[in-house]
Short mmCIF file of C-alpha atoms in Angstrom, two decimals:
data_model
loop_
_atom_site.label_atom_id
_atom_site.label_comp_id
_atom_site.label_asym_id
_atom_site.label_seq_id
_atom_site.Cartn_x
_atom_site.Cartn_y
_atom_site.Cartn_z
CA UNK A 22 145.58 -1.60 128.61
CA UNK A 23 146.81 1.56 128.63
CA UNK A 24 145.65 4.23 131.44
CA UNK A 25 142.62 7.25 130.28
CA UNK A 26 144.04 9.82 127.73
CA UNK A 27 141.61 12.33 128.43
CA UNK A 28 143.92 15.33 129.17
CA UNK A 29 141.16 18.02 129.79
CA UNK A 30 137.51 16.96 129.54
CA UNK A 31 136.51 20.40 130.04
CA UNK A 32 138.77 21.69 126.45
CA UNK A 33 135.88 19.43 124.58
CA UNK A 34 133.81 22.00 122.99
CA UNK A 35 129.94 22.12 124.64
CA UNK A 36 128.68 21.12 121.13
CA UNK A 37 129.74 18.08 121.40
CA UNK A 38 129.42 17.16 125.26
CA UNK A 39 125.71 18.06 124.98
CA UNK A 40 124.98 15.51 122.93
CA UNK A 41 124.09 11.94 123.93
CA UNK A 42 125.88 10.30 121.25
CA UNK A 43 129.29 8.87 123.31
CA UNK A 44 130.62 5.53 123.56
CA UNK A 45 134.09 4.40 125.13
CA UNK A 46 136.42 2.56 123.55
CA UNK A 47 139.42 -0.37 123.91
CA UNK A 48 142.58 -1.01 122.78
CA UNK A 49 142.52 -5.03 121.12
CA UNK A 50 145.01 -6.83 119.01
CA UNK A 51 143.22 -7.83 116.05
CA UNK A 52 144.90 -9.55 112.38
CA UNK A 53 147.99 -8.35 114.35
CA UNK A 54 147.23 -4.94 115.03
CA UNK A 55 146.08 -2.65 117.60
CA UNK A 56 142.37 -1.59 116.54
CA UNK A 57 140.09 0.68 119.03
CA UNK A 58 137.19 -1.42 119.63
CA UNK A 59 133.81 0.93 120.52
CA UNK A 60 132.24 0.11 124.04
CA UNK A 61 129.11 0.84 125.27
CA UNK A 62 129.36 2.89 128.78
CA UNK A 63 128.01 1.13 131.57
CA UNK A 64 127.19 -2.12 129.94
CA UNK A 65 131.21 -2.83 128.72
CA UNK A 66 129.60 -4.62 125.61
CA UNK A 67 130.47 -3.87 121.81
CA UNK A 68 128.97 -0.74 120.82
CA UNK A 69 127.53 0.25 117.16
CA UNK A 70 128.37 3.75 115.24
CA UNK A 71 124.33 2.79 113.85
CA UNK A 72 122.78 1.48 117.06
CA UNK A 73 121.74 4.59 119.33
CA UNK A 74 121.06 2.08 122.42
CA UNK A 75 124.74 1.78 122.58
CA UNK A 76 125.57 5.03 123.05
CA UNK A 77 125.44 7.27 126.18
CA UNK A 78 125.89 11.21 127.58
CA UNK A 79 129.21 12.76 127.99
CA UNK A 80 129.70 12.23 131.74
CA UNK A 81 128.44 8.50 131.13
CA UNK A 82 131.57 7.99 128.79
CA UNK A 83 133.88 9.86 130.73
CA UNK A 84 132.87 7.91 134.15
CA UNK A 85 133.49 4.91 132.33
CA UNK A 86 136.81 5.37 130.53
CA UNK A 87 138.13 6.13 134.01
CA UNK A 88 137.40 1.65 134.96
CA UNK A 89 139.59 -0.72 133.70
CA UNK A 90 137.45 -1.51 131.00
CA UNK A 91 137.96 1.16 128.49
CA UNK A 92 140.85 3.34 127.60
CA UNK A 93 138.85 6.08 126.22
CA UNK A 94 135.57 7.96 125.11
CA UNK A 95 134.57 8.45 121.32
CA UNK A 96 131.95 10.81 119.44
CA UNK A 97 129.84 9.09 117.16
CA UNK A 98 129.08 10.82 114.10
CA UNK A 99 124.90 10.61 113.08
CA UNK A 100 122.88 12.38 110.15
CA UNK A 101 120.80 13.74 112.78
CA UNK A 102 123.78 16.72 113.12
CA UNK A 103 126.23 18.28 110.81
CA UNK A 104 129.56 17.72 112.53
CA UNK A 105 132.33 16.52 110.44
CA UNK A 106 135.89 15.09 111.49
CA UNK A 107 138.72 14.98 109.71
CA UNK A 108 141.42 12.34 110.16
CA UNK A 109 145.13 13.53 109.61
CA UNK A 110 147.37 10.07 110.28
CA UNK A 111 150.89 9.77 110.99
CA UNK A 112 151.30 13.56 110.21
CA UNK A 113 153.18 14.55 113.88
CA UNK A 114 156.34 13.47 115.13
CA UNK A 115 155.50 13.36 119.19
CA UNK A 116 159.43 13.62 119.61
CA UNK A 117 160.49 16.89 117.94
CA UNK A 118 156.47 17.91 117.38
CA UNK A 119 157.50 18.48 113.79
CA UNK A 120 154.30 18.36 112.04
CA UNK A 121 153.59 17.51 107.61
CA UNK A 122 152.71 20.44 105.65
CA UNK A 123 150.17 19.30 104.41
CA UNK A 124 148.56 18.43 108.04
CA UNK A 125 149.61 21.92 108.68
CA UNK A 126 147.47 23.63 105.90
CA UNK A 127 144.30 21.56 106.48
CA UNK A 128 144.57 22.49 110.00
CA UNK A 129 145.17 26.23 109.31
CA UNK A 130 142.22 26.90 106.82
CA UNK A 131 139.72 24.63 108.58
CA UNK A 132 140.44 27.31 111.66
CA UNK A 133 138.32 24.66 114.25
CA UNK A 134 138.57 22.65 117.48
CA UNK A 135 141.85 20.26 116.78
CA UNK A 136 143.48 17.82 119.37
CA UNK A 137 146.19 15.10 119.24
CA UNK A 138 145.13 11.85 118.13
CA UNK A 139 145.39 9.08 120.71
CA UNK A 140 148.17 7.89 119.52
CA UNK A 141 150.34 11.41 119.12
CA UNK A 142 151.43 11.25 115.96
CA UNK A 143 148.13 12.78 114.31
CA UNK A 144 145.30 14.95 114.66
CA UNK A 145 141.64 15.41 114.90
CA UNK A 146 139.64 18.83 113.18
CA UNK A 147 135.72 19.06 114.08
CA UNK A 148 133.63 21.58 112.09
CA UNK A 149 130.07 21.37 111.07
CA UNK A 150 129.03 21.17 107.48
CA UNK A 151 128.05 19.25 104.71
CA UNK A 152 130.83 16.62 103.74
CA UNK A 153 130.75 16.31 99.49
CA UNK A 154 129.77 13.76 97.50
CA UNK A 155 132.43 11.38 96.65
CA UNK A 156 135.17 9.57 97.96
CA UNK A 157 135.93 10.57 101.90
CA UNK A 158 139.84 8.83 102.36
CA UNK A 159 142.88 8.81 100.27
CA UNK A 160 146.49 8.60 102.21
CA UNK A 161 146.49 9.71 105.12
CA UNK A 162 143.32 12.32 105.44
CA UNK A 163 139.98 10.74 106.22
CA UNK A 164 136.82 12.61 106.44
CA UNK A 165 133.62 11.41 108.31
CA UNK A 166 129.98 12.52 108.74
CA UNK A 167 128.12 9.61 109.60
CA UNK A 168 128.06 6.01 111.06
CA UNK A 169 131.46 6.09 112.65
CA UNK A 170 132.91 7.05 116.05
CA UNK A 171 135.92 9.48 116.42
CA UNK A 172 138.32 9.04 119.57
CA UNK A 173 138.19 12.05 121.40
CA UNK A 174 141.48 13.24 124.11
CA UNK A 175 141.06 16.52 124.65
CA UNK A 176 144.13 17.29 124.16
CA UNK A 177 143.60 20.76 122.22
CA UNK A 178 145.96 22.20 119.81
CA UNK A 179 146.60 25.49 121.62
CA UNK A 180 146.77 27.70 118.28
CA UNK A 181 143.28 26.04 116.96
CA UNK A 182 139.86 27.60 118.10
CA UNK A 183 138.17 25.94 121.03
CA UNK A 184 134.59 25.81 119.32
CA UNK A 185 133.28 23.69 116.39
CA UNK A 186 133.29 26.18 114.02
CA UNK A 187 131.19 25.99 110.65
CA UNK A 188 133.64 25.92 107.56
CA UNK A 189 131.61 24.84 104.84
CA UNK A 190 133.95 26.74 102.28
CA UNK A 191 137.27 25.26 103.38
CA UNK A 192 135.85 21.89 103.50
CA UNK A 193 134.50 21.52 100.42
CA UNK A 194 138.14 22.60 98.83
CA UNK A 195 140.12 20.37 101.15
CA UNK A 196 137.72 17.68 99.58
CA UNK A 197 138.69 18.45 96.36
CA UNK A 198 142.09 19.13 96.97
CA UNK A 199 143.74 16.40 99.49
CA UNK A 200 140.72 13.38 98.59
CA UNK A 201 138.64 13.56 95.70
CA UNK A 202 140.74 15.13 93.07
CA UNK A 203 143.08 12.09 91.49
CA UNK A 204 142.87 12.87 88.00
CA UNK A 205 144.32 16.41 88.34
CA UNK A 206 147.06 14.91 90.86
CA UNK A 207 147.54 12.50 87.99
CA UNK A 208 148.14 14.85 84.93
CA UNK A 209 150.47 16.99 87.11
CA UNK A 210 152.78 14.77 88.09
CA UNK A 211 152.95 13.09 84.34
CA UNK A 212 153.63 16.67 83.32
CA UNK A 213 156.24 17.07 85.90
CA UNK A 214 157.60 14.18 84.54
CA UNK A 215 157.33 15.20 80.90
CA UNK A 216 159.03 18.24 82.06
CA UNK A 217 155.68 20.03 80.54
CA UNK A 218 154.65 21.51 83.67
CA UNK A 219 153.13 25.14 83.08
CA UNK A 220 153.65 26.01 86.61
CA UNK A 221 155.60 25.72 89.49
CA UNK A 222 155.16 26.82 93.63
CA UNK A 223 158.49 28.22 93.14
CA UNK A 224 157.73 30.39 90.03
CA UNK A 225 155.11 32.66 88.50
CA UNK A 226 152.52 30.87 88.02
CA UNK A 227 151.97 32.13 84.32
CA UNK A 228 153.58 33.01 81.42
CA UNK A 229 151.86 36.52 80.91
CA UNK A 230 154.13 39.74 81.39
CA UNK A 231 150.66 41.83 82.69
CA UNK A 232 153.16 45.01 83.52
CA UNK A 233 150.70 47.02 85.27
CA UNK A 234 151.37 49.30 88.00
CA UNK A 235 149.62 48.87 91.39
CA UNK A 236 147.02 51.35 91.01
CA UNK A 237 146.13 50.86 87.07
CA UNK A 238 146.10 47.34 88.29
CA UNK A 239 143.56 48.22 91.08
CA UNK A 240 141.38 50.21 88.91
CA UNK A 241 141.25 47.60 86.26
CA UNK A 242 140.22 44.97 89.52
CA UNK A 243 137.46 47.58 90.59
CA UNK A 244 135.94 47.76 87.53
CA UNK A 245 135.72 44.39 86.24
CA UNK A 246 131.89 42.20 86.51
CA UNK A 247 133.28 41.02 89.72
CA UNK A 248 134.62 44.55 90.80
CA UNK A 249 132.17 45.14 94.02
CA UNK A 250 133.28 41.50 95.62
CA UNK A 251 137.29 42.64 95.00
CA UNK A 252 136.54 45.93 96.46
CA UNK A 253 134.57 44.53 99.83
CA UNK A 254 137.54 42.05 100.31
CA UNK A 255 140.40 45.10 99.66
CA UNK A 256 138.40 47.18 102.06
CA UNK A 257 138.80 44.07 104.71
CA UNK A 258 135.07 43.07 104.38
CA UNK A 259 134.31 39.10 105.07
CA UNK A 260 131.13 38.74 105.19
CA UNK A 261 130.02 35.98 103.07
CA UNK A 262 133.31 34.00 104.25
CA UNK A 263 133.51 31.59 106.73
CA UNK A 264 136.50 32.99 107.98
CA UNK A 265 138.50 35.15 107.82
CA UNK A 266 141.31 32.92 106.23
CA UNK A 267 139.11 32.39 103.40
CA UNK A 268 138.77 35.54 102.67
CA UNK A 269 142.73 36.19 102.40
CA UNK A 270 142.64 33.22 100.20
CA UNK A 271 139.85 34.36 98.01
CA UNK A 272 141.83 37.87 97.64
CA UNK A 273 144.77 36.33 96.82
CA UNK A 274 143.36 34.41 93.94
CA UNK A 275 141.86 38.12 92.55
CA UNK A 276 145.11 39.15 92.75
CA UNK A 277 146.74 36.15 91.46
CA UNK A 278 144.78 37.15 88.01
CA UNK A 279 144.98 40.32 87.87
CA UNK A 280 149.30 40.08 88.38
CA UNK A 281 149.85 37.02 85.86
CA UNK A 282 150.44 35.49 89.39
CA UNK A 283 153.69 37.40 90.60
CA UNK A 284 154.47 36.65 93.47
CA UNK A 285 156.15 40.20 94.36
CA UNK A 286 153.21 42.49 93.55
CA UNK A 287 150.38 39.77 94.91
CA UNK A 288 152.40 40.22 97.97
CA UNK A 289 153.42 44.58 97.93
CA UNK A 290 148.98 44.68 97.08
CA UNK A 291 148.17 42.78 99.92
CA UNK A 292 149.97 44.37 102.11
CA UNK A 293 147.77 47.52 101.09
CA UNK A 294 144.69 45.77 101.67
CA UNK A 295 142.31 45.81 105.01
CA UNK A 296 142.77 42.50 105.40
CA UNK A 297 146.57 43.08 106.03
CA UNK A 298 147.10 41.25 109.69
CA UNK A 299 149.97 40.02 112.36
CA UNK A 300 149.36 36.74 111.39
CA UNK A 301 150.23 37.35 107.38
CA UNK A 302 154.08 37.21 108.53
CA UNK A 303 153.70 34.36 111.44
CA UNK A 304 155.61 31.17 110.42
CA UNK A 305 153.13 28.24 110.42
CA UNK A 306 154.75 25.92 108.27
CA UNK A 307 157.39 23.22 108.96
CA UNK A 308 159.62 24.13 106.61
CA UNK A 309 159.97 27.65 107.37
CA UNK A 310 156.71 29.63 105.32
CA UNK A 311 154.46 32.29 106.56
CA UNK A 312 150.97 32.30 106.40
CA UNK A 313 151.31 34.71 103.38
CA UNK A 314 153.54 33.00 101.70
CA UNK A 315 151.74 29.89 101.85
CA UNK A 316 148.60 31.80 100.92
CA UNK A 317 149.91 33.38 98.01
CA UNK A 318 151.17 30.02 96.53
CA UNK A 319 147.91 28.13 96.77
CA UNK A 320 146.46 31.19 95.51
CA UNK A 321 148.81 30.68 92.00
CA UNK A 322 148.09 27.30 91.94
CA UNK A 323 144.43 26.91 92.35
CA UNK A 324 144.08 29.88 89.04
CA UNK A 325 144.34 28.30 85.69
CA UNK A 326 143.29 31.82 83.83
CA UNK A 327 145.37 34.76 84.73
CA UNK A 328 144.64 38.63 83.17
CA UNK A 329 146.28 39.05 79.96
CA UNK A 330 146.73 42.63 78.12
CA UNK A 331 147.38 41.56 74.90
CA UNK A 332 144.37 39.17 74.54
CA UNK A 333 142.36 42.21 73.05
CA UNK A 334 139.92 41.92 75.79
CA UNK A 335 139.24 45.49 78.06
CA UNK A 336 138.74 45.05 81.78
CA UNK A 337 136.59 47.71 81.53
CA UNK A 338 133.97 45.76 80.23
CA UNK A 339 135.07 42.50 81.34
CA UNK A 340 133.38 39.54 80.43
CA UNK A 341 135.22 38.98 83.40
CA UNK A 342 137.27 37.66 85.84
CA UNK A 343 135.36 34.45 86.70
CA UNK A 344 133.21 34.10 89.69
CA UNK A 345 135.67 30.73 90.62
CA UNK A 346 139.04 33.44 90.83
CA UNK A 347 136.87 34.96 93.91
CA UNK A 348 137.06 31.59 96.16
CA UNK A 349 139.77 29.84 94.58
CA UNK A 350 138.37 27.71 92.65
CA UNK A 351 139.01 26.62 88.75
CA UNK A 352 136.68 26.56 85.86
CA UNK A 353 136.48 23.04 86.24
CA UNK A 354 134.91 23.43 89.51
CA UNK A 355 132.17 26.26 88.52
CA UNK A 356 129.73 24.07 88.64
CA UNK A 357 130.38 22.52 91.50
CA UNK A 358 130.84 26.12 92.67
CA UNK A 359 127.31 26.67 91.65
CA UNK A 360 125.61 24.07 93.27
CA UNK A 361 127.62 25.34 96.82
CA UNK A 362 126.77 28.46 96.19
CA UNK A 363 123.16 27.88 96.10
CA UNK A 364 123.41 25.36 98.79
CA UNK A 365 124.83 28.03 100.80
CA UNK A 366 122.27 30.68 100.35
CA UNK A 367 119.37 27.97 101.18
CA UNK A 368 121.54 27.49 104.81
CA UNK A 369 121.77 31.43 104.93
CA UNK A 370 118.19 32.45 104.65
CA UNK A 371 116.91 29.42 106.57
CA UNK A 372 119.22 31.02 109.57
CA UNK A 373 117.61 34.35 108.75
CA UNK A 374 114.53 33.03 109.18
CA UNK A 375 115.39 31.67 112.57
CA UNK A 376 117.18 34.92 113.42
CA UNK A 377 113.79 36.64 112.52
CA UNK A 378 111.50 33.91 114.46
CA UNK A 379 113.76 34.05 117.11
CA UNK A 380 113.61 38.69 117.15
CA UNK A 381 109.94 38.10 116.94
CA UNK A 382 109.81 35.99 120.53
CA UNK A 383 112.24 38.25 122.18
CA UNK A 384 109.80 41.30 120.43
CA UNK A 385 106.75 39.78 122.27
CA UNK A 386 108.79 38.70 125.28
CA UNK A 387 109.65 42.51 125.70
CA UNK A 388 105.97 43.91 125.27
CA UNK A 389 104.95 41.85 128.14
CA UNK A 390 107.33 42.86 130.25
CA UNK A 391 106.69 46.40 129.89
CA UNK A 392 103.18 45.78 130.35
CA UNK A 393 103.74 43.93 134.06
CA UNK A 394 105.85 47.07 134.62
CA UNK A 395 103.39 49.57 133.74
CA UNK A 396 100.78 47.33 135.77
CA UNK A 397 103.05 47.47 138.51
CA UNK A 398 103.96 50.64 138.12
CA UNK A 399 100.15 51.86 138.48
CA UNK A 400 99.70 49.50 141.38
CA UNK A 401 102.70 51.55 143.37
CA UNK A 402 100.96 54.97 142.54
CA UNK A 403 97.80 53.78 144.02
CA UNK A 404 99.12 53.00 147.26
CA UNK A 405 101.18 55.78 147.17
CA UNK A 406 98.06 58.05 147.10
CA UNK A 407 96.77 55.88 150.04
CA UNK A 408 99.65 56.05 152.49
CA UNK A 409 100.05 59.81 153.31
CA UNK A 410 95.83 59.83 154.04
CA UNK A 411 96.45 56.89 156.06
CA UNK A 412 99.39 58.41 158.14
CA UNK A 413 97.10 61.50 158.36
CA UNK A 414 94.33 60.11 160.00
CA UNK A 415 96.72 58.41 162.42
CA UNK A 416 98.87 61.07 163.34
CA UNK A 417 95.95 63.73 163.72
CA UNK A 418 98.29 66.94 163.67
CA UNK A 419 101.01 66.27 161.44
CA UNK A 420 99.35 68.68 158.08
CA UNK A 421 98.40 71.09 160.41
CA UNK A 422 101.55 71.53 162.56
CA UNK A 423 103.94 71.12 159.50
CA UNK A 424 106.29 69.37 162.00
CA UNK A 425 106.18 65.96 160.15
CA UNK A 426 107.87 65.68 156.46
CA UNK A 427 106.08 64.59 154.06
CA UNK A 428 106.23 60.56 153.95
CA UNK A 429 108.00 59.51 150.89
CA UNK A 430 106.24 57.32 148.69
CA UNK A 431 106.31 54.21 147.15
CA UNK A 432 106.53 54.98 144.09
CA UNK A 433 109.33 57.25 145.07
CA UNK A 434 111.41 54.59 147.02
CA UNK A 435 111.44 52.28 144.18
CA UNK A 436 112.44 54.94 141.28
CA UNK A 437 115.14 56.67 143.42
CA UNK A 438 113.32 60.00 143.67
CA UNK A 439 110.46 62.12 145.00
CA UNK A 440 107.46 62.97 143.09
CA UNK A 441 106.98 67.32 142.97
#
């Protein structure tokens, strides 16, 4: 048995630690393998992802990891919450900490709480959201939502946030992407074989000469059907994105249209835009690639339909660049895109209706406080009346020699200043 791996209990974001739903876990051989069996704190007996009895609070786990019977805590994942963990196996070398590109983007546009695996040689990414239909493991990613148990170490990937951030958007295409989509993995890789492939990371993406300078280009952009959400994202404005990585992303794929997907103007136009940053030029990537670089590639290869001039179409009146260019989608996806979409504005106005509910308590909350101050107020100004015709009748002389000042009064003392 090996000794506790939990490097920093307090790096575990509080979303998780407030929640009763821990067990412990053991290192066993099974069919020849090592396998993390789930304990129940306290009781040392098998625990159940599905049987609540077996779980137990934070501290619970933790106290009980530290015996010799357990080698670490877990978080079990329920449908009572919307927390979602994403596997990444055998992705980290714990020797040189060289770390698979792939892992690498996953981690980067989910933009959440990540730590080392137990093992070393992977990682862990909790956000909250709603995991999509379909298939939740191919390779190495896995994806979980309910009715399992992740290992938790606390070992937190210093770059990564240190909350459990909602990322909705960039779930839903890392779904697509690195687990559900086979049969587009499938047809590129027989055209790369064919020698047919249409487009490469390491070449414009189409084969469209648009030849428009950066400002007809931009004008065109402004006033196509989608024209107000390029203009909010040039000006550096995110809302409606989960992040802001998202956002750079969903540019990029405006701009990957509009240029025919060159590489050299996507890049010179984004460097223009608000949403220019440090980070656009930081190296992230094992094998040497910015942020923007990488961005800019998956921007080219997530847009099948790129702008062309000669297709007798006006961007003027464009019937338009499609609504899937804006988050990076692909027609194939817009009705998938729909369905989020929708989903999406559901989750936004219910939280504007507990943003409202929760204005109208603190509305209420603040009338009655005013009120006990005005009460309280008029209490002090009563007495304060009283006192000097109290001290009067004591002192007999003091109004009439004028020796005496005039006692200060309540009211007075607790404002700071004298009433004329």
């Amino acid at each position: 048995m090996s000794e506790p791996i939990i490097d920093e209990a307090e790096a575990i974001p509080e979303t998780l630690r407030e929640r009763d739903q821990w067990v412990c876990w053991r290192e066993e051989e099974r069919d020849g393998k090592p396998t993390k069996i789930p304990v129940t704190p306290g009781a040392g007996g098998f625990a159940s992802a599905t049987e609540s009895e077996t779980w137990a609070s934070f501290e619970a786990a933790l106290d009980y990891s530290e015996t010799e019977h357990a080698d670490g805590i877990g978080f079990v994942f329920t449908d009572d919450d919307s927390i979602v963990g994403i596997d990444l196996d055998d992705c980290l070398d714990p020797e040189t900490d060289d770390v698979d590109d792939a892992a690498l983007d996953i981690i980067e546009r989910l933009d959440s709480y990540t730590e080392v695996s137990p093992s070393g040689t992977g990682y862990h990414v909790l956000i909250t959201g709603a995991l999509p239909e379909g298939r939740n493991r191919r390779g190495s990613v896995e994806l979980y939502d309910t009715a399992r148990f992740f290992t938790v170490t606390g070992d937190h990937v210093e770059w990564t946030p240190t909350r459990v951030a909602r990322r909705q958007d960039a779930l839903t295409a890392i779904h697509r992407e690195y687990v559900q989509d086979t049969e587009r993995d499938t047809a590129s890789e027989s055209e790369q074989r064919d020698g047919t492939d249409a487009r490469s990371p390491t070449t414009d993406a189409a084969d469209v000469d648009v030849d428009l300078e950066d400002e007809d280009l931009l004008e065109k952009a402004r006033n196509a059907s989608n024209g107000e959400k390029f203009e909010r994202l040039w000006n550096g404005n995110t809302v409606g994105y989960d992040s802001q990585s998202e956002a750079d992303m969903a540019l990029c794929c405006l701009l990957a249209f509009w240029t025919g997907g060159d590489r050299t103007q996507m890049e010179q136009l984004f460097r223009q835009s608000g949403l220019m940053r440090e980070k656009w030029d930081e190296v992230h990537y094992a094998d040497g690639s910015t942020y923007g670089e990488k961005t800019i590639e998956r921007a080219i290869a997530t847009t099948s339909e790129f702008y062309d001039p000669d297709a007798g179409g006006d961007t003027e009146d464009p019937h338009g660049t499609p609504d899937w260019v804006a988050t990076g989608g692909t027609p194939d996806d817009a009705d998938r895109s729909r369905a989020y979409l929708a989903e999406k504005n559901r989750l936004l106005s219910e939280r504007v209706d507990e943003l409202e509910a929760a204005l109208e308590q603190k509305t209420e909350r603040i009338e009655s406080l005013e009120a006990e101050i005005e009460r309280l107020t008029n209490e002090l100004a009563a007495r304060d009346q009283e006192t000097p015709q109290y001290h009067k009748e004591d002192s007999g002389t003091g109004d009439e020699t004028g020796d005496d000042p005039e006692p200060a009064s309540l009211v007075s003392r607790f404002f700071g200043s004298r009433s004329e």
